mmCIF file of C-alpha atoms in Angstrom:
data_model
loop_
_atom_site.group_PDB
_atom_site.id
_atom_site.type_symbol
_atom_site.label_atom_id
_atom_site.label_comp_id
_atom_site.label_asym_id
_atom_site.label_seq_id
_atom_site.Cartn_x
_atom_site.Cartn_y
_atom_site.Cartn_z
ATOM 1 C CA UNK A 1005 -14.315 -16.658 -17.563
ATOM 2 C CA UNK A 1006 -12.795 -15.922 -21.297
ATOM 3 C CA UNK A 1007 -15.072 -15.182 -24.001
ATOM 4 C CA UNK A 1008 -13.198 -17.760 -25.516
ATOM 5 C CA UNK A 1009 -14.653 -20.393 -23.265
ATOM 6 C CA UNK A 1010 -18.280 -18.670 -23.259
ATOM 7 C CA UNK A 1011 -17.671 -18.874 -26.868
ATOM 8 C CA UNK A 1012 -18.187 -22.861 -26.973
ATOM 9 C CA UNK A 1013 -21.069 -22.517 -24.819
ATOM 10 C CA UNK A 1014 -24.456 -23.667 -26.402
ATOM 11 C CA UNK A 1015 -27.102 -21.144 -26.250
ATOM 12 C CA UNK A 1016 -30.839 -22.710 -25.155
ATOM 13 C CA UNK A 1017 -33.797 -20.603 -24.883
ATOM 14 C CA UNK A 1018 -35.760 -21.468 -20.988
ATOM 15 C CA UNK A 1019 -39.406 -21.410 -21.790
ATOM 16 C CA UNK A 1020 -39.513 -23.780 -24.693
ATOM 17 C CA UNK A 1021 -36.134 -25.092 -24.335
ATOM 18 C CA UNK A 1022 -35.234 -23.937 -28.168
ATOM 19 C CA UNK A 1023 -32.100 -24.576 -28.997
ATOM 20 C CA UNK A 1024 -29.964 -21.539 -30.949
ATOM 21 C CA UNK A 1025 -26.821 -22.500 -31.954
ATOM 22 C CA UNK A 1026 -22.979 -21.688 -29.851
ATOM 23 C CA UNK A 1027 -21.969 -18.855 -28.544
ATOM 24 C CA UNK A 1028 -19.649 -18.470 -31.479
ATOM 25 C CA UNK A 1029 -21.913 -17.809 -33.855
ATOM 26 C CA UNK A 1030 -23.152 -14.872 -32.782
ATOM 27 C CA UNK A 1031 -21.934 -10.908 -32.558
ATOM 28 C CA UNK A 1032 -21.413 -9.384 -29.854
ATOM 29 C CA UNK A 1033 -23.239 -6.172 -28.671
ATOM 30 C CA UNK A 1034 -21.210 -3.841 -26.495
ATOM 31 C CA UNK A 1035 -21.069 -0.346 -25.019
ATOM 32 C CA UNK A 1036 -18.652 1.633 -26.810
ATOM 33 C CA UNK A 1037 -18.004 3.922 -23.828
ATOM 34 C CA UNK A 1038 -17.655 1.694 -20.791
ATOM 35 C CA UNK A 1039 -17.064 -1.577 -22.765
ATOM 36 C CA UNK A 1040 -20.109 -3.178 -20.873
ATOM 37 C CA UNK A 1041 -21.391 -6.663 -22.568
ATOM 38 C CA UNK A 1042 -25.400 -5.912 -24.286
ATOM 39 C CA UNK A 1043 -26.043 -8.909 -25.248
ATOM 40 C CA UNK A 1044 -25.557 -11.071 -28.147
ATOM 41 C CA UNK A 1045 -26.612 -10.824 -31.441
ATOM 42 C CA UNK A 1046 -28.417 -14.047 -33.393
ATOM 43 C CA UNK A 1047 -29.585 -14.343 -37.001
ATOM 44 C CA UNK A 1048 -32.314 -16.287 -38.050
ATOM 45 C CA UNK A 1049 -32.239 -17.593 -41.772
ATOM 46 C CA UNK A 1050 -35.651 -17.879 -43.559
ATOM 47 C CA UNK A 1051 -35.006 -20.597 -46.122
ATOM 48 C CA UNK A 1052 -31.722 -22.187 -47.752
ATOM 49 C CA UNK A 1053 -31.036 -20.336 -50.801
ATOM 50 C CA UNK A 1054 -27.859 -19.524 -52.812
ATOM 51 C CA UNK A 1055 -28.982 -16.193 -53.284
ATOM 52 C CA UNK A 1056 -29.883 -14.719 -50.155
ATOM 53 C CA UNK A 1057 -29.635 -11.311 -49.356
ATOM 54 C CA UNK A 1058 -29.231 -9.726 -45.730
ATOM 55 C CA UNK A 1059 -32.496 -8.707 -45.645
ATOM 56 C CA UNK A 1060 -34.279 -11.919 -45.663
ATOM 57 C CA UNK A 1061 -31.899 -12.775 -41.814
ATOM 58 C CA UNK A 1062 -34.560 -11.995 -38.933
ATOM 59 C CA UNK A 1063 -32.056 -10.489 -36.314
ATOM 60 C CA UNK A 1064 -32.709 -11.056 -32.908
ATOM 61 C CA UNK A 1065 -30.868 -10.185 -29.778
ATOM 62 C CA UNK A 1066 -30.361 -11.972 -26.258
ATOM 63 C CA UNK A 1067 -29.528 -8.595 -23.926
ATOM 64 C CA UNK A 1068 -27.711 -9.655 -20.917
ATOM 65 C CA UNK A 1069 -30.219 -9.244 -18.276
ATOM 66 C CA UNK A 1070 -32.068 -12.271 -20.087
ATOM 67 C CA UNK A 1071 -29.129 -14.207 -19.363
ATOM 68 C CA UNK A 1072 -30.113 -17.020 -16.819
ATOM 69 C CA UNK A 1073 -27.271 -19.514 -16.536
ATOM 70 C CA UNK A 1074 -23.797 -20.013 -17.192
ATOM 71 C CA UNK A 1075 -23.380 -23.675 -17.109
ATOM 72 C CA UNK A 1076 -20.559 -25.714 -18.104
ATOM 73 C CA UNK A 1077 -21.649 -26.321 -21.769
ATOM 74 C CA UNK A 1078 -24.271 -24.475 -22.220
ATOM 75 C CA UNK A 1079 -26.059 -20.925 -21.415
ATOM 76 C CA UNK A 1080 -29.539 -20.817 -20.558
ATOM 77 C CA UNK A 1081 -31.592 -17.179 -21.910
ATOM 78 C CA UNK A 1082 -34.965 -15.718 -20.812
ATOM 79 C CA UNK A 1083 -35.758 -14.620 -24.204
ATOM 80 C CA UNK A 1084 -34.962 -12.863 -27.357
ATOM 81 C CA UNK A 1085 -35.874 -9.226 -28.334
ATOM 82 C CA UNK A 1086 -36.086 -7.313 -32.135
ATOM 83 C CA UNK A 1087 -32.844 -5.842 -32.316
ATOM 84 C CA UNK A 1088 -33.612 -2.048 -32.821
ATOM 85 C CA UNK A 1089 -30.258 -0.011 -33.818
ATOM 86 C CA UNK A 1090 -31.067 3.307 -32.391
ATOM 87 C CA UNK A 1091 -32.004 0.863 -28.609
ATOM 88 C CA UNK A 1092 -28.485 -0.416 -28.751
ATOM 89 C CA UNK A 1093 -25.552 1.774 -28.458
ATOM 90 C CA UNK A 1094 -22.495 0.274 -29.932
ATOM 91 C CA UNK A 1095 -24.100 -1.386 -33.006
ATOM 92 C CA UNK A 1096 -22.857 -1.248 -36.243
#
């Protein structure tokens, strides 16, 4: 499968059957050496303002392993983890 198809894919958390958005609007977390997939990276706003700054995003992370399902329009996640920089190689 492309990551152009995962891509349109909607993301639902398993437990509590949250919903988090597409595939697409998320980053990507990979490996810089062997190009292996880490998982996917989601912001959470807090609030609608005009004048947001990046610190006020909560950013999460679905790693791989937490990846249940691949359906046909939707992927189904164990659950989301703090992203931690210095955890994940290949984050910038």
């Amino acid at each position: 499968m492309r990551l152009s198809e995962l891509a349109q894919k909607e993301l639902i958390q398993v437990e509590e059957g949250m919903r988090y958005g597409f595939l697409a609007e998320t980053d990507l977390l990979f490996d810089r050496k062997t190009g292996a997939i880490i998982g996917f990276e989601i912001r959470k706003r807090l609030g609608k303002t005009l004048f947001r700054q990046k610190d006020q995003d909560i950013i999460e992370y679905i790693p791989w392993h937490e990846i249940v399902l691949v359906g046909e329009d939707r992927i189904l996640f164990g659950k989301t983890h703090e992203l931690n920089k210095k955890e994940v190689e290949g984050y910038d």
